[in-house]
Short mmCIF file of C-alpha atoms and ligand atoms in Angstrom, two decimals:
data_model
loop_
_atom_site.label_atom_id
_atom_site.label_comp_id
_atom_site.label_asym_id
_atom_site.label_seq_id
_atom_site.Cartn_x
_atom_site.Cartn_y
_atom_site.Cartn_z
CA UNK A 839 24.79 -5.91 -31.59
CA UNK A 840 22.66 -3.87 -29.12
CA UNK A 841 22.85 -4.53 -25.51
CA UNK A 842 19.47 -4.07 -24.18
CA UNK A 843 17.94 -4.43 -20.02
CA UNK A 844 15.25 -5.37 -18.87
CA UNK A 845 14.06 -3.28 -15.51
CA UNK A 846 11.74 -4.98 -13.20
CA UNK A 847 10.28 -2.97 -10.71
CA UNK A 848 9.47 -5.27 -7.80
CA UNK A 849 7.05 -4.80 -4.47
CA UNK A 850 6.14 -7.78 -2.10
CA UNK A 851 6.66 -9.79 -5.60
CA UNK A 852 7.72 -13.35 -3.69
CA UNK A 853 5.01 -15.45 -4.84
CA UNK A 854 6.14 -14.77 -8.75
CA UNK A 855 9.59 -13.87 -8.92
CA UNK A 856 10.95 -17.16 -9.26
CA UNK A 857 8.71 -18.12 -11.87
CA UNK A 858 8.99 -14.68 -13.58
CA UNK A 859 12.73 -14.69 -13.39
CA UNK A 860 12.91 -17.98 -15.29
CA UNK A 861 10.77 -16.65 -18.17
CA UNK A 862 12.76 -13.20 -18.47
CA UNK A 863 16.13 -15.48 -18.68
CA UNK A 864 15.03 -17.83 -21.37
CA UNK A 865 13.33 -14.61 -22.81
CA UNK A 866 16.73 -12.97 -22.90
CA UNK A 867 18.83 -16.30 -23.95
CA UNK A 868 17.02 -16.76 -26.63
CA UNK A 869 17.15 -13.50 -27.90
CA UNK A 870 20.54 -14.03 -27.32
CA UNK A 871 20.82 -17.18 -29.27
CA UNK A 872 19.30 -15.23 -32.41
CA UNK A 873 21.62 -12.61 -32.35
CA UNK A 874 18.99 -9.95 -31.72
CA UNK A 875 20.41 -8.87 -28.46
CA UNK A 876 24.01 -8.76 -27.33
CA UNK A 877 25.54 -11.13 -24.64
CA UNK A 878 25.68 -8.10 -22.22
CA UNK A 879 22.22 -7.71 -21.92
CA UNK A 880 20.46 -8.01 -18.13
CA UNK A 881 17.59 -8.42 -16.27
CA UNK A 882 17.62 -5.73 -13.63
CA UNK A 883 15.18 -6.10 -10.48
CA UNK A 884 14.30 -3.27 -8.48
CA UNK A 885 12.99 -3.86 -5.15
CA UNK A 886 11.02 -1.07 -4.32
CA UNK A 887 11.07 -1.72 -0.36
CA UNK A 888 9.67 -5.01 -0.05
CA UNK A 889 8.34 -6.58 3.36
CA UNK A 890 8.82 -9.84 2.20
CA UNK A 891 11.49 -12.01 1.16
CA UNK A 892 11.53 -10.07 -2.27
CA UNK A 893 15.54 -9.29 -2.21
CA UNK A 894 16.49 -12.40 -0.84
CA UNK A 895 15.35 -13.74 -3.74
CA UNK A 896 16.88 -11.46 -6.35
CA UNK A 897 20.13 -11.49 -4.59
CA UNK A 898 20.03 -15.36 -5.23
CA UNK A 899 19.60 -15.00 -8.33
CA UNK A 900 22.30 -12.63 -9.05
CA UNK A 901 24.61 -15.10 -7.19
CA UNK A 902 23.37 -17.94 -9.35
CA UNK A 903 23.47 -15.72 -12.75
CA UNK A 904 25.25 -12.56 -13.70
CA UNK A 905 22.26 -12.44 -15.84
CA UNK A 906 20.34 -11.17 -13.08
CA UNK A 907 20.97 -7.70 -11.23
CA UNK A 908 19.78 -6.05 -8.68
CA UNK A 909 18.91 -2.64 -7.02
CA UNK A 910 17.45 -2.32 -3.82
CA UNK A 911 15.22 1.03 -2.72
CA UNK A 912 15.62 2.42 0.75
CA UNK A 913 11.66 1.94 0.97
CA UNK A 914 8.92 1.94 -0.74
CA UNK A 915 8.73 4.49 -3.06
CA UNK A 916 5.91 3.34 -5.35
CA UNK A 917 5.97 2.19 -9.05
CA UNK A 918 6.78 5.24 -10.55
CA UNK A 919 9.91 5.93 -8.31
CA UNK A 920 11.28 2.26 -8.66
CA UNK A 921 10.58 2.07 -12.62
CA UNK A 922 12.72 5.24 -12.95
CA UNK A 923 15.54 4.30 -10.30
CA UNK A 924 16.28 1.66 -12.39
CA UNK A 925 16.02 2.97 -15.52
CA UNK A 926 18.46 5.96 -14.52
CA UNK A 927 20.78 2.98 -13.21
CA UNK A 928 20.80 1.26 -16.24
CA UNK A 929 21.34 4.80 -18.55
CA UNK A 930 24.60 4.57 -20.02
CA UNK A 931 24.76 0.83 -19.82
CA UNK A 932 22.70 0.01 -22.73
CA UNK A 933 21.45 0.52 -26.04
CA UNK A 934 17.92 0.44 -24.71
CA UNK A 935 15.83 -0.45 -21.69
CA UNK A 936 12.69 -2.35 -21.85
CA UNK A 937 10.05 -1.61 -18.47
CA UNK A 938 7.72 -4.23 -17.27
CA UNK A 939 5.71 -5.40 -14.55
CA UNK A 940 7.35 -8.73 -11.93
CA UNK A 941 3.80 -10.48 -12.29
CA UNK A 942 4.38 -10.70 -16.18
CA UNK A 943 0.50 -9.89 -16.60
CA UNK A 944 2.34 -8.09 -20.10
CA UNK A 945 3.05 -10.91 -22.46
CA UNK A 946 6.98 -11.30 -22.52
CA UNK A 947 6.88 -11.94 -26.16
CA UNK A 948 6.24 -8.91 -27.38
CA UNK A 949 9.29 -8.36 -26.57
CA UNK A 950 10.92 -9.65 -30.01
CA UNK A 951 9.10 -6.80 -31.55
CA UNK A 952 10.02 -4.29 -29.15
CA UNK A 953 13.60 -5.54 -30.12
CA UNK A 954 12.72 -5.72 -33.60
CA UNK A 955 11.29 -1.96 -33.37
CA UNK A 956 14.46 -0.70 -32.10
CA UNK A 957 16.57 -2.25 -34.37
CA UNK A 958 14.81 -0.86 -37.02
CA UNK A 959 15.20 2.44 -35.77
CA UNK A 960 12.76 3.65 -33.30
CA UNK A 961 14.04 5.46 -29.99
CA UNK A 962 10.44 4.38 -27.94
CA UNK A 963 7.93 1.53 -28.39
CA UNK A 964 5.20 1.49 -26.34
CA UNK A 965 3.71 -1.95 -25.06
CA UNK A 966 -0.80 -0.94 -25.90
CA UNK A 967 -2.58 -3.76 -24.50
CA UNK A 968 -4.85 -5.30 -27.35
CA UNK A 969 -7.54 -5.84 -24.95
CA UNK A 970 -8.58 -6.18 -21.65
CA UNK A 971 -10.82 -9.30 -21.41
CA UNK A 972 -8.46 -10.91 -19.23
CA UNK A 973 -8.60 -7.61 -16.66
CA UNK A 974 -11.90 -7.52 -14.01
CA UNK A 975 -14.43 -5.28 -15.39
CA UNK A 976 -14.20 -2.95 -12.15
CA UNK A 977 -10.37 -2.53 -13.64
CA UNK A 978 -11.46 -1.95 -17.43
CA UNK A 979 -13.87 0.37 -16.68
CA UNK A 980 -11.86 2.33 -13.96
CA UNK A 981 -8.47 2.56 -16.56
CA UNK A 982 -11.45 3.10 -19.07
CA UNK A 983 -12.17 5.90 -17.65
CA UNK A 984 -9.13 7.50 -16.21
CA UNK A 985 -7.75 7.22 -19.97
CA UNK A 986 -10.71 9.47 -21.12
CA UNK A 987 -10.37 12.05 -17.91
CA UNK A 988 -7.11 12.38 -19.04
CA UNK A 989 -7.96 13.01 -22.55
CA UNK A 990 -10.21 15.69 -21.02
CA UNK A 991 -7.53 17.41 -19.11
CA UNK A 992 -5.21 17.58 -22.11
CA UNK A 993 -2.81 15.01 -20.87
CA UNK A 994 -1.22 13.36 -24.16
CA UNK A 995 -0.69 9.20 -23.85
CA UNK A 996 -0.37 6.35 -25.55
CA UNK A 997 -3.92 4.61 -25.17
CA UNK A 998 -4.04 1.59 -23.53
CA UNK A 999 -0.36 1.42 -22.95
CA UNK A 1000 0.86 1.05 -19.21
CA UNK A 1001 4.56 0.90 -18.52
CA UNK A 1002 5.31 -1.93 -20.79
CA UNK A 1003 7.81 -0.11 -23.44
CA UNK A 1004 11.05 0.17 -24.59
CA UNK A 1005 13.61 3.28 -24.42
CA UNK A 1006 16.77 4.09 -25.92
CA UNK A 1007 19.55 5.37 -24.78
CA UNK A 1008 19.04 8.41 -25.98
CA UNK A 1009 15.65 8.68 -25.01
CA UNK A 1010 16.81 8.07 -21.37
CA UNK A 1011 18.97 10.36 -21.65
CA UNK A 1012 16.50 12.85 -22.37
CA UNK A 1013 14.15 11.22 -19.65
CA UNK A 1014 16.91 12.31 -17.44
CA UNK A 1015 16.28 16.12 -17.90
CA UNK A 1016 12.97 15.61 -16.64
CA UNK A 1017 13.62 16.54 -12.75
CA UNK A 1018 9.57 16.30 -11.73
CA UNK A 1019 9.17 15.21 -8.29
CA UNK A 1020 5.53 13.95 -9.15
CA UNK A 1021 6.78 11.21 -11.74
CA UNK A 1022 4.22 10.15 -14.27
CA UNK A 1023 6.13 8.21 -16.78
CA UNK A 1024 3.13 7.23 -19.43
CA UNK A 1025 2.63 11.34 -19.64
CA UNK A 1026 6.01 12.41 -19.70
CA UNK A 1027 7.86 9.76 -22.14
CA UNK A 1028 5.39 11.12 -25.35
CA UNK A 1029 7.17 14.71 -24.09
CA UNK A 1030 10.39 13.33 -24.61
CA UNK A 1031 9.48 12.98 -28.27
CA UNK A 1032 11.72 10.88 -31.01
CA UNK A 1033 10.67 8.10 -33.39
CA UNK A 1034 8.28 5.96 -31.86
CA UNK A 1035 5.40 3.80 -32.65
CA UNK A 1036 3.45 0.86 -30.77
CA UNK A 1037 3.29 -3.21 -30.54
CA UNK A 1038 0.33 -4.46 -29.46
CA UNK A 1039 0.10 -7.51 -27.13
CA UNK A 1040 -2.93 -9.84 -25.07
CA UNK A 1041 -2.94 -8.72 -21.20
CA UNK A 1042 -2.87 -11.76 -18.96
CA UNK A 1043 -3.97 -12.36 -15.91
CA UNK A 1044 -1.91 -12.16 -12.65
CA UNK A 1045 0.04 -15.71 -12.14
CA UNK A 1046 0.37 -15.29 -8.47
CA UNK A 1047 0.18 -12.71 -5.64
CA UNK A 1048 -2.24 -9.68 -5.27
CA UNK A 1049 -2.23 -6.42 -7.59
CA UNK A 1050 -0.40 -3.76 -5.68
CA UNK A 1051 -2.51 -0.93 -6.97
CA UNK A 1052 -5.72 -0.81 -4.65
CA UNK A 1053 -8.04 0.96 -5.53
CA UNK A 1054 -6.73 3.88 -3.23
CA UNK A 1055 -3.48 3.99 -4.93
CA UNK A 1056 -5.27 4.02 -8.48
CA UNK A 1057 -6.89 7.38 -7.43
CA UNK A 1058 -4.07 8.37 -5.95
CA UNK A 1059 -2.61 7.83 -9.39
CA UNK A 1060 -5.29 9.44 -11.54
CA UNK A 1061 -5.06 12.58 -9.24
CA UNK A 1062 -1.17 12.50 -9.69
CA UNK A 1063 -1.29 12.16 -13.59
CA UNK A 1064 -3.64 15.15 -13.80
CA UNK A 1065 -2.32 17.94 -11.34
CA UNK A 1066 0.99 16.75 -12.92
CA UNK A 1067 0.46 17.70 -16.38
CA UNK A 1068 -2.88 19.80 -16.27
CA UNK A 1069 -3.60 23.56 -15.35
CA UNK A 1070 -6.98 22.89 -16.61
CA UNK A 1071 -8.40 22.34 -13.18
CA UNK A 1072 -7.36 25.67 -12.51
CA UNK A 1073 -8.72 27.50 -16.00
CA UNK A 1074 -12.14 25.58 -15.06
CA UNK A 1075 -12.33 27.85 -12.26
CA UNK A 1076 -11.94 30.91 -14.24
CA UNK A 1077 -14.44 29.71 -16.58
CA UNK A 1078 -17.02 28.72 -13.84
CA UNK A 1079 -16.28 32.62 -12.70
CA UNK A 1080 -17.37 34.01 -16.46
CA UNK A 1081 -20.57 32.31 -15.67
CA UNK A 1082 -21.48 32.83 -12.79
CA UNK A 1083 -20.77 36.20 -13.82
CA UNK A 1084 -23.50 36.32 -16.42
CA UNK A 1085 -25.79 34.53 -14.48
CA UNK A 1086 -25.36 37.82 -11.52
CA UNK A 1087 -26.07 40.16 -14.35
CA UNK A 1088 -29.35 38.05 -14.85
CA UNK A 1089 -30.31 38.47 -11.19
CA UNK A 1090 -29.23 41.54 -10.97
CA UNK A 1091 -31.98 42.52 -14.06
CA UNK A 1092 -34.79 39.89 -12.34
CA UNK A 1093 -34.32 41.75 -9.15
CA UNK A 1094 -34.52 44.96 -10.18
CA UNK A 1095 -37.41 44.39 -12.32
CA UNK A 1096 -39.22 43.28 -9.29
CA UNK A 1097 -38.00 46.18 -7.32
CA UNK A 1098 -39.34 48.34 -9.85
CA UNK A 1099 -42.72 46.12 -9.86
CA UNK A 1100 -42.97 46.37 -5.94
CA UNK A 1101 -43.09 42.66 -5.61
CA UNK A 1102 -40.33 42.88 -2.80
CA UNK A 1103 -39.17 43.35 1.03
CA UNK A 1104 -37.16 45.95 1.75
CA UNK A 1105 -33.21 45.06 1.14
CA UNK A 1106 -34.14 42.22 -1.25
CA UNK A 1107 -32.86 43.26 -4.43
CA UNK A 1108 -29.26 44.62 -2.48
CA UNK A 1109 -28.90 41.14 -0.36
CA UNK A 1110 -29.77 39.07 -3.67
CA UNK A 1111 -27.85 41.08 -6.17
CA UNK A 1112 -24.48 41.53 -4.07
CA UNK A 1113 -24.38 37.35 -3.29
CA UNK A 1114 -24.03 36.50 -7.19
CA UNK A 1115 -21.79 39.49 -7.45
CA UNK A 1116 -19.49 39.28 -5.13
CA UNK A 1117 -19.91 35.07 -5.37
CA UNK A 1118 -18.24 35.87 -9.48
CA UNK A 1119 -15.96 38.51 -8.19
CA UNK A 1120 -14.20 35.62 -6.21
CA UNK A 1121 -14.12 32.66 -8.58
CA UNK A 1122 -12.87 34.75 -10.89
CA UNK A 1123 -10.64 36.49 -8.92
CA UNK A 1124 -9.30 33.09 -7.81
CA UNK A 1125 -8.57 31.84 -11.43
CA UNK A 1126 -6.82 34.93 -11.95
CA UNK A 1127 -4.69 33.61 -9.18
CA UNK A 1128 -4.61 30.51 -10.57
CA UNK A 1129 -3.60 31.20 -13.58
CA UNK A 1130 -0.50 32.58 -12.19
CA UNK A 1131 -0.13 30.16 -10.15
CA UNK A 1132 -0.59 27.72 -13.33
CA UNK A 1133 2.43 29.57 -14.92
CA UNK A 1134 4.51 28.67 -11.29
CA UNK A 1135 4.03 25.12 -11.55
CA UNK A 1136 5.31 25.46 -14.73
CA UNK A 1137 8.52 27.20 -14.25
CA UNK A 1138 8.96 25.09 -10.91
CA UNK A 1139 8.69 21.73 -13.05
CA UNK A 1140 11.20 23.25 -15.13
CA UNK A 1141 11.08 20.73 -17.96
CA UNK A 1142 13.60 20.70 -20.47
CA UNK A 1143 12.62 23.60 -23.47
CA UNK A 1144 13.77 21.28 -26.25
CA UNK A 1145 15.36 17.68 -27.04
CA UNK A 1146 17.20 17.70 -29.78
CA UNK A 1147 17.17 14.78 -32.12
CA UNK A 1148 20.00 15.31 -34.58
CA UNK A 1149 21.97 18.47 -35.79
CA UNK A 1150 24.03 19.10 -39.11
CA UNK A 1151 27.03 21.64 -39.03
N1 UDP B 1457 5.12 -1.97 -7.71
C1 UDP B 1457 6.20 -1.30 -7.14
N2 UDP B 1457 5.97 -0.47 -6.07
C2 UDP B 1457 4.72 -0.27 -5.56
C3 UDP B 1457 3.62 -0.91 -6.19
C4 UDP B 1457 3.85 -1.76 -7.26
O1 UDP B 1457 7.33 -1.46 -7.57
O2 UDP B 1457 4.58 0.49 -4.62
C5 UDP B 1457 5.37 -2.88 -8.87
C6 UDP B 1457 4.81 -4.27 -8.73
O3 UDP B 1457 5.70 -5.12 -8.06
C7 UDP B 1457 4.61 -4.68 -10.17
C8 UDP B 1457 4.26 -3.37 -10.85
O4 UDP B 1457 4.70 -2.33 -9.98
O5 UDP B 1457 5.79 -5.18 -10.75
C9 UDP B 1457 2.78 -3.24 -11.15
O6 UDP B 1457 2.03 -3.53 -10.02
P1 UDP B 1457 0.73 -4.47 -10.07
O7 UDP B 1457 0.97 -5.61 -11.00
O8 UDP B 1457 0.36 -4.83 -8.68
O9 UDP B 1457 -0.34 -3.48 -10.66
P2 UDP B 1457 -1.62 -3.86 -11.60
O10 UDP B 1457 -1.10 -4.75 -12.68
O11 UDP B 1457 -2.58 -4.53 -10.70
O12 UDP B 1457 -2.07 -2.53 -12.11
MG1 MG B 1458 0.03 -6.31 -12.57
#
């Protein structure tokens, strides 16, 4: 039987964690109790440098249940950080780690299918949220919307799907070769490839507390996900360059024609002529550097060139 955790990344989370951490156990007991899951399975909490009496709480817990485990950040860190602290814990201890939020806003019982998924083979099921009635409109429209920007930008994910999934240990192990300072886990697990596929599940609404994504961090987010995964930016530049480009050659023409017309003050045509030229000569000199700068970010990522699956001698 597999042993599978669940990781809990945790911030200022002391309004829900008791009653989440009573859901995740009879969660896991009773996937226990069906044989789906082994005895050794967990519920690991990370406490991504709470203010509050956060830890307190888990360390209870643990205390009270060997169930429940722990990890405490040096500070905050944000979500990203915390969600892949504890999943790099937990490599090596399991068959597979499931990821989900401490206000349970992802519908816990989805997780018999993730388990069901994963015994039936796949390496990474992603959590897609069904739909998003339940969410304010300011937050449909605003995910909305970053999900099509970064469909724009060429940023492959798993629509709708936040970081409610499971992973197995072999997909965290490949995980682990990603070194990326600026972690952006719903772009980077489709790059770690294997058998996956998707369970889809109702979004609730928070139970207690506040969201701990303002809108500032959200941005903050967006802009993250993109300069992490995208030289587009940078090839948009170049591109505005050709244009511009084209656009001088036009001026150039316009002016001379009414140079050659005598419809203008002396040092028009030069003054007008040289802005759009040397205006392209820059933005396209800048992609240029860009683009080599593009091929920088690349090397200084330094992602792993392949994953390997399975090999035959
Ligand atoms: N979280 C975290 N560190 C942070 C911010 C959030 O560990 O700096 C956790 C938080 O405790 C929660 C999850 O990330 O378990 C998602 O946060 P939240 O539910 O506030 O986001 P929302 O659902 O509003 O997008
Ligand atoms: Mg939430």
């Amino acid at each position: 039987m597999k042993t599978v955790y669940f990781v809990v990344p945790c911030y200022n989370e002391q309004e829900v964690l008791p009653e989440t951490s009573k859901r995740l156990l009879e969660k896991i007991d009773s996937l226990i109790l069906q044989n789906k899951i082994s005895e050794d399975s967990r519920i690991v909490f990370v406490d991504d440098g709470s203010r509050d009496s956060t830890y307190s709480i888990m360390r209870e817990l643990h205390k009270q249940n060997s169930k429940f485990c722990a990890i405490k950040l040096s500070r905050n860190q944000g979500h990203q950080n915390a969600l892949l602290s504890g999943l790099m814990t937990v490599r090596g201890k399991c068959d597979a780690a499931i990821s989900l939020d401490a206000d349970l806003q992802d519908d816990i019982n989805a997780i018999d299918e993730f388990v069901d998924r994963f015994n039936e083979g796949y390496d990474v099921v992603y959590g897609v949220r069904s739909s998003r009635k339940k969410d304010t409109a300011f937050k449909r429209i605003t995910a909305q919307g970053f999900y099509k920007l970064m469909l724009f930008f060429g940023v492959e994910m798993v629509y709708n799907h936040a970081d409610y999934r499971l992973m197995s240990a072999r997909a965290l192990d490949a995980l682990s070769d990603f070194k990326e300072v600026n972690l952006f886990l719903r772009g980077i697990v489709p790059l770690v490839g294997f058998k996956s596929t998707t369970v889809e599940y109702e979004r609730h609404e928070r139970f207690a507390g506040t969201s701990k994504y303002p809108l500032k961090k959200m941005i903050a987010f967006a802009i993250d996900g993109i300069t992490s995964f995208s030289i587009k930016p940078i090839r948009m530049v170049f591109s505005v360059g050709v244009i511009i480009l084209i656009c001088s050659i036009l001026v150039l023409l316009y002016s001379l024609i009414q140079w050659i017309l005598g419809r203008t003050v002396a040092g028009w045509t030069t003054i007008v002529a040289s802005i759009w030229a040397l205006g392209s000569i820059q933005l396209l000199s800048l992609g240029i550097v860009g683009e080599y700068v593009g091929k920088i970010y690349k090397e200084v990522k330094a992602r792993p060139r392949f994953t390997i699956e399975e090999a035959l001698f």
